[in-house]
Structures are given as C-alpha cells and as structure tokens.
Amino acid sequence: MSSTDTYDVAVIGYGPTGATAANLLGQMGLKVLVVERDPDIYSRARAISTDEEVLRIWQSVGLADRLQRDMLPDRPVAFVDADGRPFIETVIHGRGCGHPSQQFLYQPAVDSVLREGVARFGNVEVLLEHECLRVANRADDAELLLADLRTDMFKRVTARYVIASDGGSSATRGVLGIGYSGRTYGERWVVIDTKVIKEWDAHDRLRFHCTPTRPTVDCPTPLGHHRWEYPARGREDEKDLVSDEAVWKVLREQGVTPDHVQILRAVVYSHHVRVADRWRVGRVFLAGDAAHAMPPWIGQGMSAGVRDAANLCWKLAAVLRGQAPDALLDSYEAERKPHVTEVTRRAVLVGRVITERRPWLAAIRNHVVRAVTRIPGANAAGQKFWWIPDARYADGFFAAAHPAVGWQIPQPTVGGVPLDDLLGGDWTLLHTGAAPLGAAAWAEAGVSSLRVSEPSLVRWLYDRKADAVVLRPDGFVYAATSSGQPIPAPPAGLNLRTLTGAPA
C-alpha cells in the first residue's frame, strides 16, 4: 500500500465526460487526478454525433477547432418509408452558438484529441490501468482506494471532491448505493461499424429507415467510416445476428455491397432509459452515463455528459477557491437533471416514430407527417419539439425570475472575436445601453462590464425583455433587468472578485 496523495478533484473514468472535466479543471489550475481502468482509448465508435452547444464547451478549453477537423458538419437528416421516400427531410437548424448545429463524429478520434488536451496541464495526473475500488466520504475530503492493474499494488488518495464518470455500469454509483431508476428495453439492436471503400448514393446523410419489418439507422461518420443499427427479430441468436451472412443481408437491402465497405465490427446491445436517484452523495458527484442513460435516437448520450462536466466544474472551482459556499454544488443536479430528463423523453419519442411496427399506423404516419412538413417553416418549428431542448435551466443557481434568466446566451462574433473568447469564462455584466442601476455592486465584486451592440445579440436580449444581464462562467444568464430597473445584487457568499482572477 503506497502513501496517500491529495488532490482538489479526482475524476473516475476517462471517456468524453471525464476528459472534458479534466480539461476544464486543468485549465482552472486545480490539482486533478484522473483514474481509468483501460490501458488506452476504447477503439469501438460509440457516440456518433454532437451539437453546437457541446462544441462551445470544447471551445472554452481551446479544442473546438482541432476537433471539428475530424467531424462532418450539418449533414441532411431524412426519415424514409419502406420505399425509401422521405416523409421528413431536413437539416438541424442552429441556435447561434457559433458552431455547426450538428456534427457527426468518430468517437475514438474525439477521445484522442480530448486526451491530448489534458496533456497540456502539468496539474492533471492521469493513471491508466488503475481501478477505483472504493470511495468513502469524510468530513473534509473523500478517500479513494485504487488498484494498479499492472502491478496488483494498492494506493490510497484523497480528493476534496470526486466526479464519477465511470459509465452506465458505474462501480462508484454501486459503492455509494445510489439507485439507477428506469428501464432497459427488451429489444436488442445490432450495431455495424464499417470502413468506407467506395462511396454510394446518400452515403453522406443520416437516414432513419422507418420500415415496420426492419427499422434501420443509416449514419455517416467521419474519417471514412459509416454505421448501421437495426433491431434483432424475435429470438435470433446473437452469434447469428453478427455473422457475415446476416450483416451482409441487411446491408445489401440498403444497396451496400462489399465493394462499398469493410466491416470493422458488429455487436449487439440494448437501449436504456435510466436516471440515477441522486447525483451527489457528500463529496462525490455522478456525471455522464453514470448519472443517466438514454436511447441514441437524437445523439445526445455523450453530449449530455459533456454538459454535465461544464455545469459542475466551474462550481467546483468556485467552492475550492473559497469563493462560494458548498451549497452552490447542489444546483448541479437541480439544473442538469430536468434537462437530461427532457432530452431522454425526446429521444424516446423519436425512437417511437422510427420503430413503429404496425403497418397501418406507419402508413398514416408517413402520409400525415409528409403533408405537414410541406408547410413552409414546419421542419424548423417541429425541431423545437422533437430535437434537443433549449439551453435553458428553469431552476438552480439564478437570481429572481426574469424572461432572460436561466438561458444560455448565443455566441455571435463581436469585433471579430467569438463572444465566449472575449468573455474568457468569467462572470460578466452585459448591457445594451447605459450601465444599469446596481452595476456598481457587481464592479466592486470584480465583475467586468461590457456594452454590446452586435445586432443579433441585442435582438436576443430584446426578445427576452432584457437591457442588461449578468452571465455566469458557463454563459448562462444569472440575472437580468429591463430598462430603468436595477440589476439584482451579487449572490450572498459569492466572492466574485477572486473568482474572476482580480486582486482580492
């Protein structure tokens, strides 16, 4: 048993959620330990898409441009009937985050770039081939018992806080006795990952084949890859399902032959709809799949975990620096859980549309939806109900209610610089005219003030009846006011002067 080392934050699990957290915390200058049982990046592509809000998070740690070089932006999306005719054909409409609205990705490449980002920070230590056997809360920290899987040696470490991002089968969640409520669907799905040899018609678009006999997801992925997913029928044996004969039978039905792709792997899995009963136990927080699991229909499983990390990490940094009370951390679950629940509901809804097995109901679906989507603006309007929900938290760490409070502000370019780069992840008071009443209290707390005139940003504020807003470090509106009204005061116990890096 080796001696105990002490860290600000320990991150268990080094997938996209854990790696994003390590980048965020590393950039904030905290002493971080990452624990991962596998020796290298998991080679199988799991997540296949993300969105503009997540790219914005990765922008905050300087990795968005590099990541986007290996992504496919803004591919068309089509829901097609048994004859291959679309009844919905659209592209995902953007929300002004400064990045393509949807990006298809190859997860091993994303993992690699995120880990390269972590390597920039000497204050982040990564232990591969180590397993966390136990996490125990104590009065002022948490103790972790680690096993070195290469040497069979054990090590104790302590951390002020712990982020458990160790996947859907999270051992940490089990050790803490946290329930994982929901359901696992009985229907099994086959996932086929391929390497593209020769392109074919519609190879570059996402198509949901909504065929009652065999619903199939046909999805482009970058770096010369492509994926198909479809359900098993009845009692089909898993070995038979992933055999070359069975796989090629399905692909040939899509017009794809061995001249087009090389099969890399075929696996069987089940869909889950689950949410952890609690996301915090003492000093330990669940994030990513450890906290929630959802079906893949709108590509939000990985993205939800990255959002978790962005919401939690700035709050941990504020508390660790003595700039905010520990109670701030309770807002993590209060903000993220309802959003995840709504994302999951929408994923289930889209899945029901795709997998309808009753031919008569599928025929009605095709006719009605096709007619509706011919109405100008219907596709864009429909996405507000079946795609990713707005970047808005209805409850959490916010000032008094106002139509702008809780929203994430869009990211236009201001003076040739993306807004987030201009703000630098600090608390900021934005205003469109003169500084609002009460601005002096924020200035005394060390919060900088910026007058904005960029038209799209002014219009966004006007639509929410705001002339001035205070942004949290994650870009969400903490407080807002209208013309002639005072801006709410800084929250009690939050030392923003230190938080923004200004002299105490």
mmCIF file of N, CA, C and O in Angstrom, residues 225-276:
data_model
loop_
_atom_site.group_PDB
_atom_site.id
_atom_site.type_symbol
_atom_site.label_atom_id
_atom_site.label_comp_id
_atom_site.label_asym_id
_atom_site.label_seq_id
_atom_site.Cartn_x
_atom_site.Cartn_y
_atom_site.Cartn_z
ATOM 1 N N HIS A 225 -15.702 6.408 -42.199
ATOM 2 C CA HIS A 225 -16.473 5.372 -41.523
ATOM 3 C C HIS A 225 -17.966 5.554 -41.787
ATOM 4 O O HIS A 225 -18.421 6.630 -42.178
ATOM 5 N N HIS A 226 -18.722 4.486 -41.554
ATOM 6 C CA HIS A 226 -20.173 4.528 -41.684
ATOM 7 C C HIS A 226 -20.769 3.502 -40.724
ATOM 8 O O HIS A 226 -20.141 2.482 -40.450
ATOM 9 N N ARG A 227 -21.979 3.786 -40.230
ATOM 10 C CA ARG A 227 -22.601 2.903 -39.244
ATOM 11 C C ARG A 227 -24.042 2.586 -39.634
ATOM 12 O O ARG A 227 -24.749 3.437 -40.173
ATOM 13 N N TRP A 228 -24.443 1.353 -39.313
ATOM 14 C CA TRP A 228 -25.842 0.947 -39.395
ATOM 15 C C TRP A 228 -26.262 0.358 -38.054
ATOM 16 O O TRP A 228 -25.451 -0.275 -37.362
ATOM 17 N N GLU A 229 -27.527 0.581 -37.685
ATOM 18 C CA GLU A 229 -28.103 -0.025 -36.488
ATOM 19 C C GLU A 229 -29.498 -0.519 -36.835
ATOM 20 O O GLU A 229 -30.251 0.180 -37.513
ATOM 21 N N TYR A 230 -29.836 -1.705 -36.355
ATOM 22 C CA TYR A 230 -31.168 -2.250 -36.609
ATOM 23 C C TYR A 230 -31.492 -3.280 -35.540
ATOM 24 O O TYR A 230 -30.593 -3.865 -34.922
ATOM 25 N N PRO A 231 -32.798 -3.520 -35.294
ATOM 26 C CA PRO A 231 -33.182 -4.429 -34.214
ATOM 27 C C PRO A 231 -33.119 -5.892 -34.631
ATOM 28 O O PRO A 231 -33.310 -6.233 -35.798
ATOM 29 N N ALA A 232 -32.856 -6.719 -33.623
ATOM 30 C CA ALA A 232 -32.960 -8.161 -33.834
ATOM 31 C C ALA A 232 -34.422 -8.534 -33.968
ATOM 32 O O ALA A 232 -35.313 -7.845 -33.456
ATOM 33 N N ARG A 233 -34.677 -9.628 -34.665
ATOM 34 C CA ARG A 233 -36.048 -10.110 -34.809
ATOM 35 C C ARG A 233 -36.261 -11.290 -33.878
ATOM 36 O O ARG A 233 -35.521 -12.268 -33.907
ATOM 37 N N GLY A 234 -37.284 -11.197 -33.060
ATOM 38 C CA GLY A 234 -37.686 -12.317 -32.219
ATOM 39 C C GLY A 234 -36.546 -12.879 -31.400
ATOM 40 O O GLY A 234 -35.858 -12.165 -30.669
ATOM 41 N N ARG A 235 -36.326 -14.184 -31.557
ATOM 42 C CA ARG A 235 -35.341 -14.891 -30.752
ATOM 43 C C ARG A 235 -34.044 -15.154 -31.514
ATOM 44 O O ARG A 235 -33.335 -16.125 -31.229
ATOM 45 N N GLU A 236 -33.724 -14.333 -32.485
ATOM 46 C CA GLU A 236 -32.495 -14.526 -33.255
ATOM 47 C C GLU A 236 -31.287 -14.616 -32.326
ATOM 48 O O GLU A 236 -31.126 -13.816 -31.404
ATOM 49 N N ASP A 237 -30.445 -15.592 -32.573
ATOM 50 C CA ASP A 237 -29.255 -15.791 -31.764
ATOM 51 C C ASP A 237 -28.236 -14.685 -32.035
ATOM 52 O O ASP A 237 -28.036 -14.277 -33.186
ATOM 53 N N GLU A 238 -27.577 -14.204 -30.961
ATOM 54 C CA GLU A 238 -26.645 -13.086 -31.129
ATOM 55 C C GLU A 238 -25.484 -13.442 -32.047
ATOM 56 O O GLU A 238 -25.021 -12.611 -32.833
ATOM 57 N N LYS A 239 -24.993 -14.678 -31.968
ATOM 58 C CA LYS A 239 -23.897 -15.069 -32.858
ATOM 59 C C LYS A 239 -24.325 -15.031 -34.309
ATOM 60 O O LYS A 239 -23.559 -14.626 -35.193
ATOM 61 N N ASP A 240 -25.568 -15.454 -34.570
ATOM 62 C CA ASP A 240 -26.072 -15.391 -35.940
ATOM 63 C C ASP A 240 -26.273 -13.945 -36.389
ATOM 64 O O ASP A 240 -26.011 -13.595 -37.544
ATOM 65 N N LEU A 241 -26.738 -13.079 -35.473
ATOM 66 C CA LEU A 241 -27.006 -11.690 -35.816
ATOM 67 C C LEU A 241 -25.766 -10.957 -36.311
ATOM 68 O O LEU A 241 -25.861 -10.089 -37.180
ATOM 69 N N VAL A 242 -24.620 -11.275 -35.735
ATOM 70 C CA VAL A 242 -23.396 -10.553 -36.101
ATOM 71 C C VAL A 242 -22.533 -11.348 -37.081
ATOM 72 O O VAL A 242 -21.392 -10.971 -37.350
ATOM 73 N N SER A 243 -23.054 -12.411 -37.625
ATOM 74 C CA SER A 243 -22.309 -13.186 -38.622
ATOM 75 C C SER A 243 -22.234 -12.403 -39.929
ATOM 76 O O SER A 243 -23.080 -11.557 -40.230
ATOM 77 N N ASP A 244 -21.220 -12.692 -40.732
ATOM 78 C CA ASP A 244 -21.070 -12.001 -42.014
ATOM 79 C C ASP A 244 -22.307 -12.181 -42.888
ATOM 80 O O ASP A 244 -22.768 -11.241 -43.541
ATOM 81 N N GLU A 245 -22.849 -13.369 -42.891
ATOM 82 C CA GLU A 245 -24.019 -13.642 -43.730
ATOM 83 C C GLU A 245 -25.197 -12.756 -43.346
ATOM 84 O O GLU A 245 -25.846 -12.144 -44.205
ATOM 85 N N ALA A 246 -25.481 -12.658 -42.033
ATOM 86 C CA ALA A 246 -26.613 -11.858 -41.578
ATOM 87 C C ALA A 246 -26.379 -10.371 -41.803
ATOM 88 O O ALA A 246 -27.286 -9.636 -42.219
ATOM 89 N N VAL A 247 -25.171 -9.910 -41.529
ATOM 90 C CA VAL A 247 -24.861 -8.489 -41.689
ATOM 91 C C VAL A 247 -24.951 -8.084 -43.154
ATOM 92 O O VAL A 247 -25.579 -7.063 -43.495
ATOM 93 N N TRP A 248 -24.365 -8.874 -44.035
ATOM 94 C CA TRP A 248 -24.385 -8.502 -45.448
ATOM 95 C C TRP A 248 -25.790 -8.578 -46.037
ATOM 96 O O TRP A 248 -26.128 -7.830 -46.949
ATOM 97 N N LYS A 249 -26.627 -9.439 -45.492
ATOM 98 C CA LYS A 249 -28.017 -9.495 -45.967
ATOM 99 C C LYS A 249 -28.707 -8.157 -45.725
ATOM 100 O O LYS A 249 -29.402 -7.622 -46.599
ATOM 101 N N VAL A 250 -28.517 -7.587 -44.521
ATOM 102 C CA VAL A 250 -29.136 -6.305 -44.202
ATOM 103 C C VAL A 250 -28.520 -5.178 -45.030
ATOM 104 O O VAL A 250 -29.223 -4.318 -45.577
ATOM 105 N N LEU A 251 -27.202 -5.161 -45.168
ATOM 106 C CA LEU A 251 -26.552 -4.079 -45.909
ATOM 107 C C LEU A 251 -26.921 -4.111 -47.384
ATOM 108 O O LEU A 251 -27.113 -3.060 -48.016
ATOM 109 N N ARG A 252 -27.038 -5.312 -47.940
ATOM 110 C CA ARG A 252 -27.423 -5.396 -49.359
ATOM 111 C C ARG A 252 -28.836 -4.859 -49.580
ATOM 112 O O ARG A 252 -29.141 -4.308 -50.643
ATOM 113 N N GLU A 253 -29.686 -5.006 -48.556
ATOM 114 C CA GLU A 253 -31.024 -4.420 -48.654
ATOM 115 C C GLU A 253 -30.951 -2.892 -48.736
ATOM 116 O O GLU A 253 -31.872 -2.251 -49.262
ATOM 117 N N GLN A 254 -29.851 -2.327 -48.246
ATOM 118 C CA GLN A 254 -29.637 -0.878 -48.325
ATOM 119 C C GLN A 254 -28.872 -0.488 -49.587
ATOM 120 O O GLN A 254 -28.527 0.681 -49.781
ATOM 121 N N GLY A 255 -28.575 -1.477 -50.440
ATOM 122 C CA GLY A 255 -27.822 -1.202 -51.655
ATOM 123 C C GLY A 255 -26.330 -1.117 -51.442
ATOM 124 O O GLY A 255 -25.603 -0.590 -52.292
ATOM 125 N N VAL A 256 -25.854 -1.639 -50.316
ATOM 126 C CA VAL A 256 -24.431 -1.564 -49.967
ATOM 127 C C VAL A 256 -23.828 -2.962 -50.062
ATOM 128 O O VAL A 256 -24.377 -3.928 -49.513
ATOM 129 N N THR A 257 -22.704 -3.072 -50.760
ATOM 130 C CA THR A 257 -22.048 -4.357 -51.003
ATOM 131 C C THR A 257 -20.620 -4.326 -50.473
ATOM 132 O O THR A 257 -20.127 -3.267 -50.049
ATOM 133 N N PRO A 258 -19.915 -5.475 -50.515
ATOM 134 C CA PRO A 258 -18.504 -5.477 -50.095
ATOM 135 C C PRO A 258 -17.613 -4.561 -50.930
ATOM 136 O O PRO A 258 -16.489 -4.257 -50.509
ATOM 137 N N ASP A 259 -18.096 -4.116 -52.080
ATOM 138 C CA ASP A 259 -17.330 -3.131 -52.852
ATOM 139 C C ASP A 259 -17.356 -1.759 -52.172
ATOM 140 O O ASP A 259 -16.476 -0.932 -52.420
ATOM 141 N N HIS A 260 -18.366 -1.531 -51.343
ATOM 142 C CA HIS A 260 -18.546 -0.213 -50.722
ATOM 143 C C HIS A 260 -17.878 -0.089 -49.353
ATOM 144 O O HIS A 260 -17.317 0.964 -49.035
ATOM 145 N N VAL A 261 -17.985 -1.122 -48.519
ATOM 146 C CA VAL A 261 -17.485 -1.002 -47.146
ATOM 147 C C VAL A 261 -16.778 -2.280 -46.702
ATOM 148 O O VAL A 261 -17.041 -3.373 -47.220
ATOM 149 N N GLN A 262 -15.919 -2.104 -45.735
ATOM 150 C CA GLN A 262 -15.302 -3.216 -44.998
ATOM 151 C C GLN A 262 -15.894 -3.217 -43.591
ATOM 152 O O GLN A 262 -15.895 -2.189 -42.913
ATOM 153 N N ILE A 263 -16.404 -4.357 -43.162
ATOM 154 C CA ILE A 263 -16.989 -4.440 -41.822
ATOM 155 C C ILE A 263 -15.869 -4.472 -40.790
ATOM 156 O O ILE A 263 -14.983 -5.329 -40.831
ATOM 157 N N LEU A 264 -15.915 -3.529 -39.854
ATOM 158 C CA LEU A 264 -14.921 -3.475 -38.776
ATOM 159 C C LEU A 264 -15.379 -4.274 -37.563
ATOM 160 O O LEU A 264 -14.591 -4.980 -36.946
ATOM 161 N N ARG A 265 -16.655 -4.139 -37.212
ATOM 162 C CA ARG A 265 -17.172 -4.882 -36.065
ATOM 163 C C ARG A 265 -18.696 -4.848 -36.102
ATOM 164 O O ARG A 265 -19.293 -3.919 -36.663
ATOM 165 N N ALA A 266 -19.279 -5.890 -35.528
ATOM 166 C CA ALA A 266 -20.725 -5.953 -35.368
ATOM 167 C C ALA A 266 -21.000 -6.437 -33.956
ATOM 168 O O ALA A 266 -20.474 -7.475 -33.536
ATOM 169 N N VAL A 267 -21.786 -5.679 -33.200
ATOM 170 C CA VAL A 267 -22.071 -6.015 -31.813
ATOM 171 C C VAL A 267 -23.573 -5.864 -31.563
ATOM 172 O O VAL A 267 -24.293 -5.232 -32.345
ATOM 173 N N VAL A 268 -24.031 -6.428 -30.453
ATOM 174 C CA VAL A 268 -25.436 -6.363 -30.065
ATOM 175 C C VAL A 268 -25.546 -5.639 -28.726
ATOM 176 O O VAL A 268 -24.749 -5.891 -27.813
ATOM 177 N N TYR A 269 -26.509 -4.733 -28.614
ATOM 178 C CA TYR A 269 -26.700 -4.038 -27.339
ATOM 179 C C TYR A 269 -28.180 -3.732 -27.152
ATOM 180 O O TYR A 269 -28.998 -3.921 -28.059
ATOM 181 N N SER A 270 -28.522 -3.245 -25.963
ATOM 182 C CA SER A 270 -29.892 -2.880 -25.638
ATOM 183 C C SER A 270 -29.968 -1.393 -25.301
ATOM 184 O O SER A 270 -28.987 -0.796 -24.841
ATOM 185 N N HIS A 271 -31.131 -0.799 -25.530
ATOM 186 C CA HIS A 271 -31.351 0.603 -25.183
ATOM 187 C C HIS A 271 -31.763 0.727 -23.717
ATOM 188 O O HIS A 271 -32.471 -0.135 -23.187
ATOM 189 N N HIS A 272 -31.337 1.818 -23.088
ATOM 190 C CA HIS A 272 -31.651 2.056 -21.679
ATOM 191 C C HIS A 272 -32.271 3.438 -21.515
ATOM 192 O O HIS A 272 -31.889 4.391 -22.195
ATOM 193 N N VAL A 273 -33.211 3.544 -20.609
ATOM 194 C CA VAL A 273 -33.735 4.837 -20.157
ATOM 195 C C VAL A 273 -33.622 4.821 -18.640
ATOM 196 O O VAL A 273 -34.456 4.242 -17.944
ATOM 197 N N ARG A 274 -32.568 5.444 -18.140
ATOM 198 C CA ARG A 274 -32.317 5.393 -16.696
ATOM 199 C C ARG A 274 -31.732 6.721 -16.210
ATOM 200 O O ARG A 274 -31.000 7.397 -16.939
ATOM 201 N N VAL A 275 -32.068 7.052 -14.962
ATOM 202 C CA VAL A 275 -31.507 8.239 -14.317
ATOM 203 C C VAL A 275 -31.180 7.876 -12.878
ATOM 204 O O VAL A 275 -32.003 7.247 -12.185
ATOM 205 N N ALA A 276 -30.003 8.257 -12.416
ATOM 206 C CA ALA A 276 -29.625 7.989 -11.031
ATOM 207 C C ALA A 276 -30.550 8.730 -10.074
ATOM 208 O O ALA A 276 -30.959 9.872 -10.330
#
